[in-house]
Amino acid sequence: MLEKLQTLKTEAISAISAASSETTLREVEVNFLGRKGKLTEILRGLKDLSPEEKGKLGKASNDLKVELEAQIATKAVELQQAQFGKLAESEWLDVTATGEEALRGRLHPITQFIEEAEKVIAGLSFTIASGPQIEDDFHNFTALNIPADHPARDSQDTLFISGESDRMLRTQTSSVQIRYAESHKPPFRIVVPGRVFRKDDFDACHSPMFHQLEGLMVDKDISLANMKAIMEEAVRKLVNPEAKFRWRTSYFPFVEPGLEVDMSCTVCGGKGCSVCKQTGWVEIVGCGLVHANVLENVKIDSKKWSGFAFGFGIDRMVMLKHQIKDIRLLYEGDLRFLKQF
Ligand code: PHE
């Protein structure tokens, strides 16, 4: 019997030291000390032994029980410390670091994209323009052929500045088409990167705040062919040289005809994923030929001049460029994500 106890001890001790996680350690504990455990069984059998044997074996078994419990407790602390050690290594943060470290940061992938877009599109003779993020009704809606009672306003509900029905977070960079055209005479070509806001879902490919890259070209005899050439060139240079496009008719009050363009999904290679909603295509831009009413609203003679406009969704293009599966990653500020770009 004593021998049996000795074997059990050796077996238990090697199992404890071999345990590589808290779960396996717990299994070892149950196996030896649990209700149906090996040592428990021996302790239970003691009652059938002679008083003399009971005394000897009883003490030895109890000693072993106490020893194993102590060893398990020590091992548990060891395992926990190893776990903390690993965490400390991967989540290491130097709280004493000086400000100089921060200077080694990098630009956010959206900012990188905007800078690149400005370069590429400036190369196509477009000027970079900008406008305010807090807009008035005229520039965000009315001048863009979206009067107060127009149903197209529904899909662009936004936050209004408290107590001022005429001031709101802009819903589209198209407002800058109006601002620029008010103060410049055609011909001109502008590109406008910027942040926009509208009531929207917050899921893998929607956000109530996102970025657009607006383009506007006003000149003589502008056609859809000019627009298509410029847009395809820009996307191939900025996102993917092999990009495929799907042009669909669509409706925006400030263009006629209006189109939307889908790009082949680079996240799944067209097979279907959550980013392309299993279709293999992602909508990246609305565009069209500038509506005559819009030109007239900014006092440009629509008989003499024509133009095209587009509004790319920058965040979606960044996702397609880097195969990012969830738009929210772009706004969380998690360094482990950002350091990849
Ligand atoms: N402003 C439109 C939107 O936000 C996109 C667009 C821009 C459409 C320019 C046509 C022309 O949905």
mmCIF file of N, CA, C and O in Angstrom, residues 150-235:
data_model
loop_
_atom_site.group_PDB
_atom_site.id
_atom_site.type_symbol
_atom_site.label_atom_id
_atom_site.label_comp_id
_atom_site.label_asym_id
_atom_site.label_seq_id
_atom_site.Cartn_x
_atom_site.Cartn_y
_atom_site.Cartn_z
ATOM 1 N N HIS A 150 -37.591 68.363 -50.768
ATOM 2 C CA HIS A 150 -37.158 67.286 -51.676
ATOM 3 C C HIS A 150 -36.891 65.979 -50.903
ATOM 4 O O HIS A 150 -36.188 66.002 -49.893
ATOM 5 N N PRO A 151 -37.473 64.870 -51.381
ATOM 6 C CA PRO A 151 -37.283 63.604 -50.652
ATOM 7 C C PRO A 151 -35.818 63.152 -50.563
ATOM 8 O O PRO A 151 -35.467 62.368 -49.679
ATOM 9 N N ALA A 152 -34.947 63.663 -51.444
ATOM 10 C CA ALA A 152 -33.527 63.265 -51.380
ATOM 11 C C ALA A 152 -32.884 63.710 -50.067
ATOM 12 O O ALA A 152 -31.825 63.225 -49.689
ATOM 13 N N ARG A 153 -33.543 64.626 -49.348
ATOM 14 C CA ARG A 153 -32.972 65.054 -48.056
ATOM 15 C C ARG A 153 -33.077 63.942 -47.011
ATOM 16 O O ARG A 153 -32.299 63.911 -46.063
ATOM 17 N N ASP A 154 -34.065 63.057 -47.190
ATOM 18 C CA ASP A 154 -34.287 62.016 -46.179
ATOM 19 C C ASP A 154 -33.057 61.152 -45.930
ATOM 20 O O ASP A 154 -32.740 60.817 -44.800
ATOM 21 N N SER A 155 -32.393 60.792 -47.015
ATOM 22 C CA SER A 155 -31.246 59.890 -46.859
ATOM 23 C C SER A 155 -30.013 60.641 -46.360
ATOM 24 O O SER A 155 -28.968 60.048 -46.133
ATOM 25 N N GLN A 156 -30.133 61.961 -46.213
ATOM 26 C CA GLN A 156 -28.986 62.736 -45.724
ATOM 27 C C GLN A 156 -29.382 63.555 -44.506
ATOM 28 O O GLN A 156 -29.092 64.750 -44.407
ATOM 29 N N ASP A 157 -30.043 62.880 -43.558
ATOM 30 C CA ASP A 157 -30.389 63.564 -42.320
ATOM 31 C C ASP A 157 -29.088 63.778 -41.543
ATOM 32 O O ASP A 157 -28.171 62.962 -41.616
ATOM 33 N N THR A 158 -29.009 64.888 -40.839
ATOM 34 C CA THR A 158 -27.742 65.192 -40.165
ATOM 35 C C THR A 158 -27.984 65.936 -38.854
ATOM 36 O O THR A 158 -29.135 66.135 -38.457
ATOM 37 N N LEU A 159 -26.920 66.332 -38.188
ATOM 38 C CA LEU A 159 -27.059 67.083 -36.940
ATOM 39 C C LEU A 159 -27.090 68.579 -37.253
ATOM 40 O O LEU A 159 -26.247 69.087 -37.994
ATOM 41 N N PHE A 160 -28.066 69.266 -36.682
ATOM 42 C CA PHE A 160 -28.176 70.703 -36.868
ATOM 43 C C PHE A 160 -27.574 71.406 -35.658
ATOM 44 O O PHE A 160 -27.594 70.867 -34.554
ATOM 45 N N ILE A 161 -27.009 72.575 -35.890
ATOM 46 C CA ILE A 161 -26.433 73.310 -34.767
ATOM 47 C C ILE A 161 -27.594 73.813 -33.907
ATOM 48 O O ILE A 161 -28.546 74.412 -34.428
ATOM 49 N N SER A 162 -27.502 73.579 -32.645
ATOM 50 C CA SER A 162 -28.588 73.863 -31.717
ATOM 51 C C SER A 162 -29.161 75.273 -31.921
ATOM 52 O O SER A 162 -28.430 76.263 -31.922
ATOM 53 N N GLY A 163 -30.459 75.338 -32.120
ATOM 54 C CA GLY A 163 -31.137 76.630 -32.239
ATOM 55 C C GLY A 163 -30.965 77.304 -33.591
ATOM 56 O O GLY A 163 -31.471 78.387 -33.822
ATOM 57 N N GLU A 164 -30.230 76.669 -34.521
ATOM 58 C CA GLU A 164 -30.029 77.303 -35.832
ATOM 59 C C GLU A 164 -30.436 76.338 -36.932
ATOM 60 O O GLU A 164 -29.672 75.454 -37.295
ATOM 61 N N SER A 165 -31.616 76.517 -37.459
ATOM 62 C CA SER A 165 -32.123 75.549 -38.432
ATOM 63 C C SER A 165 -31.327 75.607 -39.735
ATOM 64 O O SER A 165 -31.409 74.731 -40.576
ATOM 65 N N ASP A 166 -30.530 76.659 -39.899
ATOM 66 C CA ASP A 166 -29.809 76.823 -41.155
ATOM 67 C C ASP A 166 -28.346 76.367 -41.075
ATOM 68 O O ASP A 166 -27.601 76.520 -42.032
ATOM 69 N N ARG A 167 -27.923 75.835 -39.917
ATOM 70 C CA ARG A 167 -26.511 75.423 -39.839
ATOM 71 C C ARG A 167 -26.426 73.973 -39.386
ATOM 72 O O ARG A 167 -27.038 73.585 -38.395
ATOM 73 N N MET A 168 -25.665 73.199 -40.140
ATOM 74 C CA MET A 168 -25.654 71.754 -39.914
ATOM 75 C C MET A 168 -24.285 71.178 -40.243
ATOM 76 O O MET A 168 -23.473 71.836 -40.903
ATOM 77 N N LEU A 169 -24.038 69.949 -39.771
ATOM 78 C CA LEU A 169 -22.828 69.248 -40.207
ATOM 79 C C LEU A 169 -23.067 68.844 -41.662
ATOM 80 O O LEU A 169 -24.088 68.238 -41.970
ATOM 81 N N ARG A 170 -22.141 69.192 -42.539
ATOM 82 C CA ARG A 170 -22.393 68.940 -43.957
ATOM 83 C C ARG A 170 -22.537 67.437 -44.216
ATOM 84 O O ARG A 170 -21.876 66.615 -43.575
ATOM 85 N N THR A 171 -23.418 67.108 -45.146
ATOM 86 C CA THR A 171 -23.670 65.694 -45.447
ATOM 87 C C THR A 171 -22.866 65.228 -46.643
ATOM 88 O O THR A 171 -22.795 64.039 -46.933
ATOM 89 N N GLN A 172 -22.307 66.185 -47.380
ATOM 90 C CA GLN A 172 -21.571 65.823 -48.590
ATOM 91 C C GLN A 172 -20.591 66.945 -48.959
ATOM 92 O O GLN A 172 -20.864 68.112 -48.717
ATOM 93 N N THR A 173 -19.478 66.529 -49.556
ATOM 94 C CA THR A 173 -18.516 67.558 -49.978
ATOM 95 C C THR A 173 -19.015 68.293 -51.226
ATOM 96 O O THR A 173 -18.396 69.257 -51.667
ATOM 97 N N SER A 174 -20.152 67.863 -51.774
ATOM 98 C CA SER A 174 -20.720 68.556 -52.936
ATOM 99 C C SER A 174 -20.988 70.025 -52.616
ATOM 100 O O SER A 174 -21.049 70.865 -53.523
ATOM 101 N N SER A 175 -21.149 70.350 -51.322
ATOM 102 C CA SER A 175 -21.358 71.748 -50.941
ATOM 103 C C SER A 175 -20.201 72.624 -51.434
ATOM 104 O O SER A 175 -20.392 73.802 -51.741
ATOM 105 N N VAL A 176 -19.015 72.034 -51.542
ATOM 106 C CA VAL A 176 -17.856 72.824 -51.962
ATOM 107 C C VAL A 176 -17.909 73.102 -53.478
ATOM 108 O O VAL A 176 -17.326 74.073 -53.956
ATOM 109 N N GLN A 177 -18.629 72.275 -54.221
ATOM 110 C CA GLN A 177 -18.871 72.599 -55.640
ATOM 111 C C GLN A 177 -19.470 74.003 -55.718
ATOM 112 O O GLN A 177 -19.057 74.842 -56.521
ATOM 113 N N ILE A 178 -20.482 74.225 -54.868
ATOM 114 C CA ILE A 178 -21.183 75.512 -54.882
ATOM 115 C C ILE A 178 -20.251 76.636 -54.411
ATOM 116 O O ILE A 178 -20.118 77.661 -55.076
ATOM 117 N N ARG A 179 -19.600 76.401 -53.276
ATOM 118 C CA ARG A 179 -18.717 77.453 -52.727
ATOM 119 C C ARG A 179 -17.638 77.858 -53.743
ATOM 120 O O ARG A 179 -17.367 79.035 -53.937
ATOM 121 N N TYR A 180 -17.048 76.865 -54.398
ATOM 122 C CA TYR A 180 -15.958 77.184 -55.322
ATOM 123 C C TYR A 180 -16.503 77.926 -56.546
ATOM 124 O O TYR A 180 -15.949 78.946 -56.972
ATOM 125 N N ALA A 181 -17.636 77.403 -57.070
ATOM 126 C CA ALA A 181 -18.184 78.000 -58.296
ATOM 127 C C ALA A 181 -18.698 79.419 -58.049
ATOM 128 O O ALA A 181 -18.739 80.240 -58.963
ATOM 129 N N GLU A 182 -19.085 79.705 -56.805
ATOM 130 C CA GLU A 182 -19.544 81.073 -56.493
ATOM 131 C C GLU A 182 -18.423 82.082 -56.646
ATOM 132 O O GLU A 182 -18.655 83.240 -56.945
ATOM 133 N N SER A 183 -17.198 81.626 -56.404
ATOM 134 C CA SER A 183 -16.108 82.601 -56.404
ATOM 135 C C SER A 183 -15.101 82.405 -57.549
ATOM 136 O O SER A 183 -14.055 83.036 -57.547
ATOM 137 N N HIS A 184 -15.381 81.494 -58.464
ATOM 138 C CA HIS A 184 -14.457 81.303 -59.593
ATOM 139 C C HIS A 184 -15.214 81.234 -60.909
ATOM 140 O O HIS A 184 -16.338 80.737 -60.964
ATOM 141 N N LYS A 185 -14.555 81.697 -61.937
ATOM 142 C CA LYS A 185 -15.177 81.647 -63.263
ATOM 143 C C LYS A 185 -14.680 80.408 -64.003
ATOM 144 O O LYS A 185 -13.500 80.051 -63.900
ATOM 145 N N PRO A 186 -15.559 79.742 -64.743
ATOM 146 C CA PRO A 186 -15.096 78.571 -65.504
ATOM 147 C C PRO A 186 -14.173 79.006 -66.644
ATOM 148 O O PRO A 186 -14.247 80.178 -67.047
ATOM 149 N N PRO A 187 -13.322 78.129 -67.177
ATOM 150 C CA PRO A 187 -13.255 76.706 -66.826
ATOM 151 C C PRO A 187 -12.461 76.455 -65.526
ATOM 152 O O PRO A 187 -11.560 77.210 -65.217
ATOM 153 N N PHE A 188 -12.820 75.427 -64.791
ATOM 154 C CA PHE A 188 -12.019 74.999 -63.648
ATOM 155 C C PHE A 188 -12.197 73.504 -63.371
ATOM 156 O O PHE A 188 -13.156 72.892 -63.816
ATOM 157 N N ARG A 189 -11.224 72.974 -62.665
ATOM 158 C CA ARG A 189 -11.258 71.573 -62.225
ATOM 159 C C ARG A 189 -10.812 71.555 -60.775
ATOM 160 O O ARG A 189 -9.699 71.990 -60.479
ATOM 161 N N ILE A 190 -11.665 71.071 -59.894
ATOM 162 C CA ILE A 190 -11.247 71.011 -58.483
ATOM 163 C C ILE A 190 -11.447 69.614 -57.905
ATOM 164 O O ILE A 190 -12.268 68.824 -58.388
ATOM 165 N N VAL A 191 -10.675 69.351 -56.864
ATOM 166 C CA VAL A 191 -10.865 68.127 -56.106
ATOM 167 C C VAL A 191 -10.900 68.530 -54.634
ATOM 168 O O VAL A 191 -10.141 69.390 -54.202
ATOM 169 N N VAL A 192 -11.865 67.939 -53.897
ATOM 170 C CA VAL A 192 -12.122 68.367 -52.525
ATOM 171 C C VAL A 192 -12.188 67.162 -51.590
ATOM 172 O O VAL A 192 -13.165 66.441 -51.576
ATOM 173 N N PRO A 193 -11.120 66.920 -50.817
ATOM 174 C CA PRO A 193 -11.238 65.856 -49.821
ATOM 175 C C PRO A 193 -11.851 66.424 -48.553
ATOM 176 O O PRO A 193 -11.611 67.585 -48.225
ATOM 177 N N GLY A 194 -12.640 65.636 -47.842
ATOM 178 C CA GLY A 194 -13.183 66.169 -46.594
ATOM 179 C C GLY A 194 -14.100 65.212 -45.876
ATOM 180 O O GLY A 194 -14.507 64.188 -46.396
ATOM 181 N N ARG A 195 -14.391 65.630 -44.647
ATOM 182 C CA ARG A 195 -15.184 64.809 -43.752
ATOM 183 C C ARG A 195 -16.659 65.164 -43.911
ATOM 184 O O ARG A 195 -16.971 66.349 -44.028
ATOM 185 N N VAL A 196 -17.506 64.172 -43.916
ATOM 186 C CA VAL A 196 -18.951 64.433 -44.007
ATOM 187 C C VAL A 196 -19.692 63.615 -42.948
ATOM 188 O O VAL A 196 -19.150 62.656 -42.409
ATOM 189 N N PHE A 197 -20.932 64.035 -42.690
ATOM 190 C CA PHE A 197 -21.700 63.440 -41.582
ATOM 191 C C PHE A 197 -23.135 63.189 -42.029
ATOM 192 O O PHE A 197 -23.718 64.029 -42.706
ATOM 193 N N ARG A 198 -23.672 62.059 -41.683
ATOM 194 C CA ARG A 198 -25.106 61.858 -41.896
ATOM 195 C C ARG A 198 -25.588 60.686 -41.060
ATOM 196 O O ARG A 198 -24.794 59.844 -40.659
ATOM 197 N N LYS A 199 -26.880 60.698 -40.791
ATOM 198 C CA LYS A 199 -27.456 59.615 -39.984
ATOM 199 C C LYS A 199 -27.260 58.319 -40.751
ATOM 200 O O LYS A 199 -27.658 58.208 -41.908
ATOM 201 N N ASP A 200 -26.577 57.382 -40.132
ATOM 202 C CA ASP A 200 -26.295 56.127 -40.845
ATOM 203 C C ASP A 200 -26.002 55.022 -39.849
ATOM 204 O O ASP A 200 -25.800 55.283 -38.669
ATOM 205 N N ASP A 201 -25.971 53.811 -40.339
ATOM 206 C CA ASP A 201 -25.606 52.688 -39.470
ATOM 207 C C ASP A 201 -24.137 52.800 -39.102
ATOM 208 O O ASP A 201 -23.379 53.529 -39.753
ATOM 209 N N PHE A 202 -23.734 52.061 -38.066
ATOM 210 C CA PHE A 202 -22.314 51.954 -37.747
ATOM 211 C C PHE A 202 -22.010 50.464 -37.736
ATOM 212 O O PHE A 202 -22.211 49.783 -36.738
ATOM 213 N N ASP A 203 -21.628 49.975 -38.913
ATOM 214 C CA ASP A 203 -21.329 48.541 -39.022
ATOM 215 C C ASP A 203 -20.070 48.365 -39.872
ATOM 216 O O ASP A 203 -19.323 49.320 -40.076
ATOM 217 N N ALA A 204 -19.850 47.161 -40.385
ATOM 218 C CA ALA A 204 -18.587 46.877 -41.081
ATOM 219 C C ALA A 204 -18.320 47.834 -42.241
ATOM 220 O O ALA A 204 -17.172 48.145 -42.544
ATOM 221 N N CYS A 205 -19.372 48.309 -42.935
ATOM 222 C CA CYS A 205 -19.078 49.233 -44.049
ATOM 223 C C CYS A 205 -19.863 50.537 -44.031
ATOM 224 O O CYS A 205 -19.909 51.229 -45.043
ATOM 225 N N HIS A 206 -20.472 50.884 -42.878
ATOM 226 C CA HIS A 206 -21.139 52.193 -42.769
ATOM 227 C C HIS A 206 -20.666 52.917 -41.523
ATOM 228 O O HIS A 206 -20.372 52.294 -40.519
ATOM 229 N N SER A 207 -20.654 54.238 -41.639
ATOM 230 C CA SER A 207 -20.339 55.036 -40.462
ATOM 231 C C SER A 207 -21.052 56.382 -40.614
ATOM 232 O O SER A 207 -21.136 56.922 -41.717
ATOM 233 N N PRO A 208 -21.561 56.955 -39.526
ATOM 234 C CA PRO A 208 -22.245 58.253 -39.628
ATOM 235 C C PRO A 208 -21.270 59.409 -39.860
ATOM 236 O O PRO A 208 -21.686 60.533 -40.062
ATOM 237 N N MET A 209 -19.976 59.127 -39.825
ATOM 238 C CA MET A 209 -18.969 60.121 -40.209
ATOM 239 C C MET A 209 -18.040 59.401 -41.161
ATOM 240 O O MET A 209 -17.606 58.288 -40.862
ATOM 241 N N PHE A 210 -17.813 59.970 -42.312
ATOM 242 C CA PHE A 210 -16.856 59.346 -43.222
ATOM 243 C C PHE A 210 -16.219 60.430 -44.091
ATOM 244 O O PHE A 210 -16.387 61.618 -43.822
ATOM 245 N N HIS A 211 -15.450 60.018 -45.070
ATOM 246 C CA HIS A 211 -14.710 61.001 -45.876
ATOM 247 C C HIS A 211 -15.069 60.871 -47.354
ATOM 248 O O HIS A 211 -15.254 59.769 -47.840
ATOM 249 N N GLN A 212 -15.146 62.002 -47.990
ATOM 250 C CA GLN A 212 -15.416 61.985 -49.436
ATOM 251 C C GLN A 212 -14.326 62.730 -50.190
ATOM 252 O O GLN A 212 -13.628 63.584 -49.630
ATOM 253 N N LEU A 213 -14.215 62.344 -51.460
ATOM 254 C CA LEU A 213 -13.293 63.039 -52.350
ATOM 255 C C LEU A 213 -14.153 63.515 -53.519
ATOM 256 O O LEU A 213 -14.575 62.736 -54.359
ATOM 257 N N GLU A 214 -14.432 64.805 -53.487
ATOM 258 C CA GLU A 214 -15.329 65.372 -54.487
ATOM 259 C C GLU A 214 -14.505 65.865 -55.669
ATOM 260 O O GLU A 214 -13.392 66.361 -55.484
ATOM 261 N N GLY A 215 -15.043 65.714 -56.850
ATOM 262 C CA GLY A 215 -14.372 66.281 -58.009
ATOM 263 C C GLY A 215 -15.371 67.097 -58.800
ATOM 264 O O GLY A 215 -16.562 66.757 -58.850
ATOM 265 N N LEU A 216 -14.918 68.187 -59.385
ATOM 266 C CA LEU A 216 -15.818 68.987 -60.237
ATOM 267 C C LEU A 216 -14.996 69.557 -61.377
ATOM 268 O O LEU A 216 -13.946 70.147 -61.163
ATOM 269 N N MET A 217 -15.492 69.335 -62.568
ATOM 270 C CA MET A 217 -14.811 69.933 -63.732
ATOM 271 C C MET A 217 -15.864 70.668 -64.539
ATOM 272 O O MET A 217 -16.896 70.093 -64.890
ATOM 273 N N VAL A 218 -15.647 71.954 -64.781
ATOM 274 C CA VAL A 218 -16.567 72.725 -65.609
ATOM 275 C C VAL A 218 -15.768 73.296 -66.769
ATOM 276 O O VAL A 218 -14.721 73.915 -66.571
ATOM 277 N N ASP A 219 -16.269 73.012 -67.969
ATOM 278 C CA ASP A 219 -15.549 73.474 -69.157
ATOM 279 C C ASP A 219 -16.532 73.455 -70.335
ATOM 280 O O ASP A 219 -17.731 73.337 -70.121
ATOM 281 N N LYS A 220 -16.017 73.506 -71.536
ATOM 282 C CA LYS A 220 -16.933 73.446 -72.684
ATOM 283 C C LYS A 220 -17.048 71.995 -73.151
ATOM 284 O O LYS A 220 -16.056 71.259 -73.168
ATOM 285 N N ASP A 221 -18.259 71.589 -73.543
ATOM 286 C CA ASP A 221 -18.501 70.260 -74.130
ATOM 287 C C ASP A 221 -17.976 69.102 -73.291
ATOM 288 O O ASP A 221 -17.315 68.193 -73.808
ATOM 289 N N ILE A 222 -18.248 69.157 -72.034
ATOM 290 C CA ILE A 222 -17.818 68.042 -71.168
ATOM 291 C C ILE A 222 -18.795 66.874 -71.341
ATOM 292 O O ILE A 222 -20.013 67.064 -71.363
ATOM 293 N N SER A 223 -18.250 65.681 -71.447
ATOM 294 C CA SER A 223 -19.113 64.511 -71.633
ATOM 295 C C SER A 223 -18.816 63.452 -70.571
ATOM 296 O O SER A 223 -17.820 63.533 -69.838
ATOM 297 N N LEU A 224 -19.669 62.431 -70.523
ATOM 298 C CA LEU A 224 -19.455 61.326 -69.582
ATOM 299 C C LEU A 224 -18.126 60.621 -69.872
ATOM 300 O O LEU A 224 -17.506 60.064 -68.978
ATOM 301 N N ALA A 225 -17.718 60.648 -71.130
ATOM 302 C CA ALA A 225 -16.458 59.971 -71.492
ATOM 303 C C ALA A 225 -15.266 60.631 -70.787
ATOM 304 O O ALA A 225 -14.375 59.946 -70.283
ATOM 305 N N ASN A 226 -15.293 61.989 -70.690
ATOM 306 C CA ASN A 226 -14.213 62.686 -69.968
ATOM 307 C C ASN A 226 -14.205 62.249 -68.511
ATOM 308 O O ASN A 226 -13.157 61.972 -67.919
ATOM 309 N N MET A 227 -15.409 62.192 -67.948
ATOM 310 C CA MET A 227 -15.533 61.852 -66.528
ATOM 311 C C MET A 227 -15.020 60.436 -66.271
ATOM 312 O O MET A 227 -14.228 60.196 -65.345
ATOM 313 N N LYS A 228 -15.463 59.511 -67.107
ATOM 314 C CA LYS A 228 -15.113 58.100 -66.916
ATOM 315 C C LYS A 228 -13.588 57.922 -66.994
ATOM 316 O O LYS A 228 -12.984 57.231 -66.175
ATOM 317 N N ALA A 229 -12.996 58.590 -67.961
ATOM 318 C CA ALA A 229 -11.550 58.438 -68.151
ATOM 319 C C ALA A 229 -10.797 58.906 -66.906
ATOM 320 O O ALA A 229 -9.899 58.224 -66.408
ATOM 321 N N ILE A 230 -11.177 60.085 -66.409
ATOM 322 C CA ILE A 230 -10.488 60.650 -65.240
ATOM 323 C C ILE A 230 -10.696 59.776 -64.009
ATOM 324 O O ILE A 230 -9.766 59.469 -63.262
ATOM 325 N N MET A 231 -11.930 59.339 -63.794
ATOM 326 C CA MET A 231 -12.230 58.571 -62.581
ATOM 327 C C MET A 231 -11.531 57.213 -62.591
ATOM 328 O O MET A 231 -10.975 56.780 -61.584
ATOM 329 N N GLU A 232 -11.577 56.546 -63.720
ATOM 330 C CA GLU A 232 -10.946 55.218 -63.770
ATOM 331 C C GLU A 232 -9.437 55.327 -63.591
ATOM 332 O O GLU A 232 -8.815 54.529 -62.886
ATOM 333 N N GLU A 233 -8.877 56.346 -64.185
ATOM 334 C CA GLU A 233 -7.432 56.568 -64.044
ATOM 335 C C GLU A 233 -7.075 56.787 -62.569
ATOM 336 O O GLU A 233 -6.126 56.201 -62.042
ATOM 337 N N ALA A 234 -7.883 57.623 -61.896
ATOM 338 C CA ALA A 234 -7.605 57.939 -60.490
ATOM 339 C C ALA A 234 -7.715 56.680 -59.625
ATOM 340 O O ALA A 234 -6.833 56.410 -58.806
ATOM 341 N N VAL A 235 -8.757 55.892 -59.801
ATOM 342 C CA VAL A 235 -8.935 54.710 -58.944
ATOM 343 C C VAL A 235 -7.842 53.675 -59.208
ATOM 344 O O VAL A 235 -7.321 53.061 -58.282
#
